[in-house]
Amino acid sequence: MALLQILRYPDPRLHTVAKPVASVDARIQTLITDMLQTMYEAKGIGLAATQIDVHERLIVMDVSEERDQPLILINPQLVWTSAETHLNEEGCLSVPGIYDGVERFDAVTVSALDGKGVARVVQAQDLLAVCIQHEMDHLMGKVFVEYLSPLKRNRIKKKMQKAQREEAQ
Ligand code: NI
């Protein structure tokens, strides 16, 4: 197992569009293990491969309080979205310390392969639905701050760049 480095906004690599996973092989299994460990260590509820600079359609999540219900989605596709949407406060491991409101569907249905490469349909609502939409955006190269106003986004960008300069010193 290994902890992976999480890319920080505004790293341009976060805007890479991921390719489908070709086969759920030993390399992908190792990646899943490492991504879960990295996500739990960072106290996140979701991590997309894009965030660790692997540009393949793979997401790991765990929205349980006990942190014992990992959910893995490979090559996820949205097959249904609710008519209702809701403004939810979101954060992101790639934008540490920043939380802001994003409008998301209340419920979604996703088809995907699980961590063993078996086809699944996942029906999600509330926090899990929000998390799935947030992580699927990452696979499309989109970070949640891109939903915010240009003014807010620029402020966040500057704040992140400053924090990274200070850490580098
Ligand atoms: Ni994120």
PDB file of C-alpha atoms and ligand atoms in Angstrom:
ATOM      1  CA  MET A   1       0.000   0.000   0.000  1.00  0.00           C
ATOM      2  CA  ALA A   2       1.129   3.507  -0.682  1.00  0.00           C
ATOM      3  CA  LEU A   3      -0.098   7.013  -0.025  1.00  0.00           C
ATOM      4  CA  LEU A   4      -0.479   8.933  -3.257  1.00  0.00           C
ATOM      5  CA  GLN A   5       0.087  12.621  -3.811  1.00  0.00           C
ATOM      6  CA  ILE A   6      -3.136  14.553  -4.424  1.00  0.00           C
ATOM      7  CA  LEU A   7      -2.950  17.287  -7.075  1.00  0.00           C
ATOM      8  CA  ARG A   8      -3.960  20.705  -5.794  1.00  0.00           C
ATOM      9  CA  TYR A   9      -6.051  23.261  -7.633  1.00  0.00           C
ATOM     10  CA  PRO A  10      -5.092  25.152  -9.838  1.00  0.00           C
ATOM     11  CA  ASP A  11      -2.810  22.380 -11.126  1.00  0.00           C
ATOM     12  CA  PRO A  12      -3.627  22.187 -14.876  1.00  0.00           C
ATOM     13  CA  ARG A  13      -3.485  18.374 -14.763  1.00  0.00           C
ATOM     14  CA  LEU A  14      -6.802  18.468 -12.866  1.00  0.00           C
ATOM     15  CA  HIS A  15      -8.405  19.538 -16.148  1.00  0.00           C
ATOM     16  CA  THR A  16      -7.420  16.355 -18.018  1.00  0.00           C
ATOM     17  CA  VAL A  17     -10.326  14.297 -19.365  1.00  0.00           C
ATOM     18  CA  ALA A  18      -9.936  10.674 -18.209  1.00  0.00           C
ATOM     19  CA  LYS A  19     -10.034   7.683 -20.556  1.00  0.00           C
ATOM     20  CA  PRO A  20     -12.026   4.530 -19.790  1.00  0.00           C
ATOM     21  CA  VAL A  21     -10.271   1.814 -17.775  1.00  0.00           C
ATOM     22  CA  ALA A  22      -9.426  -0.861 -20.357  1.00  0.00           C
ATOM     23  CA  SER A  23      -9.376  -3.805 -17.953  1.00  0.00           C
ATOM     24  CA  VAL A  24      -9.782  -4.244 -14.204  1.00  0.00           C
ATOM     25  CA  ASP A  25      -6.437  -5.947 -13.710  1.00  0.00           C
ATOM     26  CA  ALA A  26      -3.801  -6.152 -10.946  1.00  0.00           C
ATOM     27  CA  ARG A  27      -2.589  -2.628 -11.707  1.00  0.00           C
ATOM     28  CA  ILE A  28      -6.098  -1.240 -11.194  1.00  0.00           C
ATOM     29  CA  GLN A  29      -6.567  -3.309  -7.994  1.00  0.00           C
ATOM     30  CA  THR A  30      -3.370  -1.810  -6.562  1.00  0.00           C
ATOM     31  CA  LEU A  31      -4.488   1.643  -7.602  1.00  0.00           C
ATOM     32  CA  ILE A  32      -7.841   1.121  -5.839  1.00  0.00           C
ATOM     33  CA  THR A  33      -6.107   0.016  -2.621  1.00  0.00           C
ATOM     34  CA  ASP A  34      -3.765   3.005  -2.704  1.00  0.00           C
ATOM     35  CA  MET A  35      -6.526   5.476  -3.576  1.00  0.00           C
ATOM     36  CA  LEU A  36      -8.709   4.216  -0.701  1.00  0.00           C
ATOM     37  CA  GLN A  37      -5.804   4.498   1.727  1.00  0.00           C
ATOM     38  CA  THR A  38      -5.026   8.013   0.456  1.00  0.00           C
ATOM     39  CA  MET A  39      -8.678   9.068   0.731  1.00  0.00           C
ATOM     40  CA  TYR A  40      -9.086   7.706   4.281  1.00  0.00           C
ATOM     41  CA  GLU A  41      -5.788   9.269   5.379  1.00  0.00           C
ATOM     42  CA  ALA A  42      -6.895  12.655   3.992  1.00  0.00           C
ATOM     43  CA  LYS A  43     -10.332  12.248   5.677  1.00  0.00           C
ATOM     44  CA  GLY A  44     -12.109  12.641   2.367  1.00  0.00           C
ATOM     45  CA  ILE A  45     -15.333  10.969   1.240  1.00  0.00           C
ATOM     46  CA  GLY A  46     -14.302  10.577  -2.386  1.00  0.00           C
ATOM     47  CA  LEU A  47     -11.264  10.556  -4.635  1.00  0.00           C
ATOM     48  CA  ALA A  48     -11.097  10.431  -8.419  1.00  0.00           C
ATOM     49  CA  ALA A  49      -8.051   9.007 -10.228  1.00  0.00           C
ATOM     50  CA  THR A  50      -7.645  12.401 -11.931  1.00  0.00           C
ATOM     51  CA  GLN A  51      -6.707  13.854  -8.540  1.00  0.00           C
ATOM     52  CA  ILE A  52      -3.707  11.544  -8.249  1.00  0.00           C
ATOM     53  CA  ASP A  53      -2.662  12.249 -11.844  1.00  0.00           C
ATOM     54  CA  VAL A  54      -3.982   8.985 -13.291  1.00  0.00           C
ATOM     55  CA  HIS A  55      -6.313   9.858 -16.141  1.00  0.00           C
ATOM     56  CA  GLU A  56      -8.571   6.821 -16.212  1.00  0.00           C
ATOM     57  CA  ARG A  57     -12.245   6.626 -15.229  1.00  0.00           C
ATOM     58  CA  LEU A  58     -11.928   5.353 -11.658  1.00  0.00           C
ATOM     59  CA  ILE A  59     -13.505   6.726  -8.462  1.00  0.00           C
ATOM     60  CA  VAL A  60     -13.326   5.576  -4.851  1.00  0.00           C
ATOM     61  CA  MET A  61     -15.783   6.813  -2.231  1.00  0.00           C
ATOM     62  CA  ASP A  62     -16.964   6.167   1.305  1.00  0.00           C
ATOM     63  CA  VAL A  63     -19.729   8.309   2.771  1.00  0.00           C
ATOM     64  CA  SER A  64     -20.348   6.058   5.802  1.00  0.00           C
ATOM     65  CA  GLU A  65     -19.759   7.420   9.313  1.00  0.00           C
ATOM     66  CA  GLU A  66     -17.775   4.330  10.273  1.00  0.00           C
ATOM     67  CA  ARG A  67     -15.548   4.656   7.184  1.00  0.00           C
ATOM     68  CA  ASP A  68     -16.027   0.992   6.437  1.00  0.00           C
ATOM     69  CA  GLN A  69     -18.156   1.021   3.279  1.00  0.00           C
ATOM     70  CA  PRO A  70     -15.861   1.717   0.344  1.00  0.00           C
ATOM     71  CA  LEU A  71     -17.590   2.119  -2.998  1.00  0.00           C
ATOM     72  CA  ILE A  72     -15.607   1.801  -6.206  1.00  0.00           C
ATOM     73  CA  LEU A  73     -16.914   2.957  -9.564  1.00  0.00           C
ATOM     74  CA  ILE A  74     -15.015   2.171 -12.751  1.00  0.00           C
ATOM     75  CA  ASN A  75     -16.128   3.693 -16.065  1.00  0.00           C
ATOM     76  CA  PRO A  76     -19.231   5.225 -14.428  1.00  0.00           C
ATOM     77  CA  GLN A  77     -22.103   6.450 -16.612  1.00  0.00           C
ATOM     78  CA  LEU A  78     -25.062   8.486 -15.388  1.00  0.00           C
ATOM     79  CA  VAL A  79     -28.201   6.664 -16.509  1.00  0.00           C
ATOM     80  CA  TRP A  80     -30.802   8.699 -14.619  1.00  0.00           C
ATOM     81  CA  THR A  81     -30.987  11.975 -12.741  1.00  0.00           C
ATOM     82  CA  SER A  82     -33.807  13.318 -10.555  1.00  0.00           C
ATOM     83  CA  ALA A  83     -35.795  16.359 -11.650  1.00  0.00           C
ATOM     84  CA  GLU A  84     -35.064  17.948  -8.266  1.00  0.00           C
ATOM     85  CA  THR A  85     -31.809  19.684  -7.576  1.00  0.00           C
ATOM     86  CA  HIS A  86     -30.387  21.140  -4.397  1.00  0.00           C
ATOM     87  CA  LEU A  87     -27.630  23.534  -3.385  1.00  0.00           C
ATOM     88  CA  ASN A  88     -25.084  21.602  -1.299  1.00  0.00           C
ATOM     89  CA  GLU A  89     -21.944  22.758   0.406  1.00  0.00           C
ATOM     90  CA  GLU A  90     -18.994  20.939  -1.122  1.00  0.00           C
ATOM     91  CA  GLY A  91     -15.314  20.624  -0.457  1.00  0.00           C
ATOM     92  CA  CYS A  92     -12.544  18.810  -2.297  1.00  0.00           C
ATOM     93  CA  LEU A  93      -9.224  17.215  -1.333  1.00  0.00           C
ATOM     94  CA  SER A  94      -7.682  19.113  -4.260  1.00  0.00           C
ATOM     95  CA  VAL A  95      -8.938  22.448  -2.876  1.00  0.00           C
ATOM     96  CA  PRO A  96      -8.240  22.068   0.862  1.00  0.00           C
ATOM     97  CA  GLY A  97     -10.019  24.407   3.251  1.00  0.00           C
ATOM     98  CA  ILE A  98     -12.517  25.724   0.686  1.00  0.00           C
ATOM     99  CA  TYR A  99     -16.230  24.954   0.965  1.00  0.00           C
ATOM    100  CA  ASP A 100     -18.970  26.433  -1.192  1.00  0.00           C
ATOM    101  CA  GLY A 101     -22.414  25.734  -2.600  1.00  0.00           C
ATOM    102  CA  VAL A 102     -22.950  23.755  -5.804  1.00  0.00           C
ATOM    103  CA  GLU A 103     -26.306  22.830  -7.350  1.00  0.00           C
ATOM    104  CA  ARG A 104     -26.597  19.046  -7.818  1.00  0.00           C
ATOM    105  CA  PHE A 105     -29.288  16.485  -8.632  1.00  0.00           C
ATOM    106  CA  ASP A 106     -30.858  15.079  -5.451  1.00  0.00           C
ATOM    107  CA  ALA A 107     -30.631  11.515  -6.767  1.00  0.00           C
ATOM    108  CA  VAL A 108     -28.785   9.741  -9.563  1.00  0.00           C
ATOM    109  CA  THR A 109     -28.489   6.248 -10.994  1.00  0.00           C
ATOM    110  CA  VAL A 110     -25.099   5.187 -12.285  1.00  0.00           C
ATOM    111  CA  SER A 111     -23.944   2.130 -14.144  1.00  0.00           C
ATOM    112  CA  ALA A 112     -20.326   1.146 -13.586  1.00  0.00           C
ATOM    113  CA  LEU A 113     -17.941  -1.711 -12.955  1.00  0.00           C
ATOM    114  CA  ASP A 114     -17.110  -2.406  -9.322  1.00  0.00           C
ATOM    115  CA  GLY A 115     -13.615  -3.052  -7.949  1.00  0.00           C
ATOM    116  CA  LYS A 116     -13.733  -6.617  -9.240  1.00  0.00           C
ATOM    117  CA  GLY A 117     -14.808  -5.603 -12.720  1.00  0.00           C
ATOM    118  CA  VAL A 118     -18.427  -6.688 -12.246  1.00  0.00           C
ATOM    119  CA  ALA A 119     -21.138  -4.515 -13.848  1.00  0.00           C
ATOM    120  CA  ARG A 120     -23.335  -2.779 -11.260  1.00  0.00           C
ATOM    121  CA  VAL A 121     -26.137  -0.256 -11.157  1.00  0.00           C
ATOM    122  CA  VAL A 122     -25.944   2.097  -8.183  1.00  0.00           C
ATOM    123  CA  GLN A 123     -28.924   4.178  -7.077  1.00  0.00           C
ATOM    124  CA  ALA A 124     -27.797   7.054  -4.917  1.00  0.00           C
ATOM    125  CA  GLN A 125     -29.369   9.968  -3.133  1.00  0.00           C
ATOM    126  CA  ASP A 126     -28.373  12.790  -0.804  1.00  0.00           C
ATOM    127  CA  LEU A 127     -24.673  12.831   0.141  1.00  0.00           C
ATOM    128  CA  LEU A 128     -23.707   9.823  -1.984  1.00  0.00           C
ATOM    129  CA  ALA A 129     -25.459  11.299  -5.031  1.00  0.00           C
ATOM    130  CA  VAL A 130     -23.637  14.598  -4.540  1.00  0.00           C
ATOM    131  CA  CYS A 131     -20.342  12.792  -4.075  1.00  0.00           C
ATOM    132  CA  ILE A 132     -20.814  10.744  -7.259  1.00  0.00           C
ATOM    133  CA  GLN A 133     -21.572  13.895  -9.293  1.00  0.00           C
ATOM    134  CA  HIS A 134     -18.564  15.702  -7.801  1.00  0.00           C
ATOM    135  CA  GLU A 135     -16.197  12.787  -8.529  1.00  0.00           C
ATOM    136  CA  MET A 136     -17.561  12.211 -12.034  1.00  0.00           C
ATOM    137  CA  ASP A 137     -16.866  15.874 -12.746  1.00  0.00           C
ATOM    138  CA  HIS A 138     -13.210  15.265 -11.814  1.00  0.00           C
ATOM    139  CA  LEU A 139     -13.044  12.554 -14.492  1.00  0.00           C
ATOM    140  CA  MET A 140     -14.217  15.174 -16.999  1.00  0.00           C
ATOM    141  CA  GLY A 141     -11.488  17.545 -15.831  1.00  0.00           C
ATOM    142  CA  LYS A 142     -13.853  19.713 -13.821  1.00  0.00           C
ATOM    143  CA  VAL A 143     -13.203  20.955 -10.275  1.00  0.00           C
ATOM    144  CA  PHE A 144     -16.188  22.160  -8.178  1.00  0.00           C
ATOM    145  CA  VAL A 145     -14.869  25.719  -7.924  1.00  0.00           C
ATOM    146  CA  GLU A 146     -15.606  26.078 -11.643  1.00  0.00           C
ATOM    147  CA  TYR A 147     -19.308  26.316 -10.715  1.00  0.00           C
ATOM    148  CA  LEU A 148     -18.605  29.416  -8.628  1.00  0.00           C
ATOM    149  CA  SER A 149     -18.439  32.998  -9.892  1.00  0.00           C
ATOM    150  CA  PRO A 150     -15.203  34.053 -11.656  1.00  0.00           C
ATOM    151  CA  LEU A 151     -14.548  36.450  -8.783  1.00  0.00           C
ATOM    152  CA  LYS A 152     -14.777  33.718  -6.141  1.00  0.00           C
ATOM    153  CA  ARG A 153     -12.797  31.312  -8.293  1.00  0.00           C
ATOM    154  CA  ASN A 154      -9.959  33.806  -8.733  1.00  0.00           C
ATOM    155  CA  ARG A 155      -9.850  34.442  -5.006  1.00  0.00           C
ATOM    156  CA  ILE A 156      -9.625  30.706  -4.355  1.00  0.00           C
ATOM    157  CA  LYS A 157      -6.930  30.309  -7.007  1.00  0.00           C
ATOM    158  CA  LYS A 158      -4.811  33.045  -5.417  1.00  0.00           C
ATOM    159  CA  LYS A 159      -5.332  31.609  -1.933  1.00  0.00           C
ATOM    160  CA  MET A 160      -4.262  28.134  -3.092  1.00  0.00           C
ATOM    161  CA  GLN A 161      -1.192  29.486  -4.907  1.00  0.00           C
ATOM    162  CA  LYS A 162      -0.171  31.454  -1.830  1.00  0.00           C
ATOM    163  CA  ALA A 163      -0.574  28.412   0.431  1.00  0.00           C
ATOM    164  CA  GLN A 164       1.532  26.304  -1.922  1.00  0.00           C
ATOM    165  CA  ARG A 165       4.267  28.951  -2.092  1.00  0.00           C
ATOM    166  CA  GLU A 166       4.361  29.107   1.703  1.00  0.00           C
ATOM    167  CA  GLU A 167       4.535  25.317   1.976  1.00  0.00           C
ATOM    168  CA  ALA A 168       7.425  25.215  -0.510  1.00  0.00           C
ATOM    169  CA  GLN A 169       9.510  27.577   1.602  1.00  0.00           C
TER     170      GLN A 169
HETATM  171 NI    NI B   1     -12.944  16.719  -5.389  1.00  0.00          NI
END
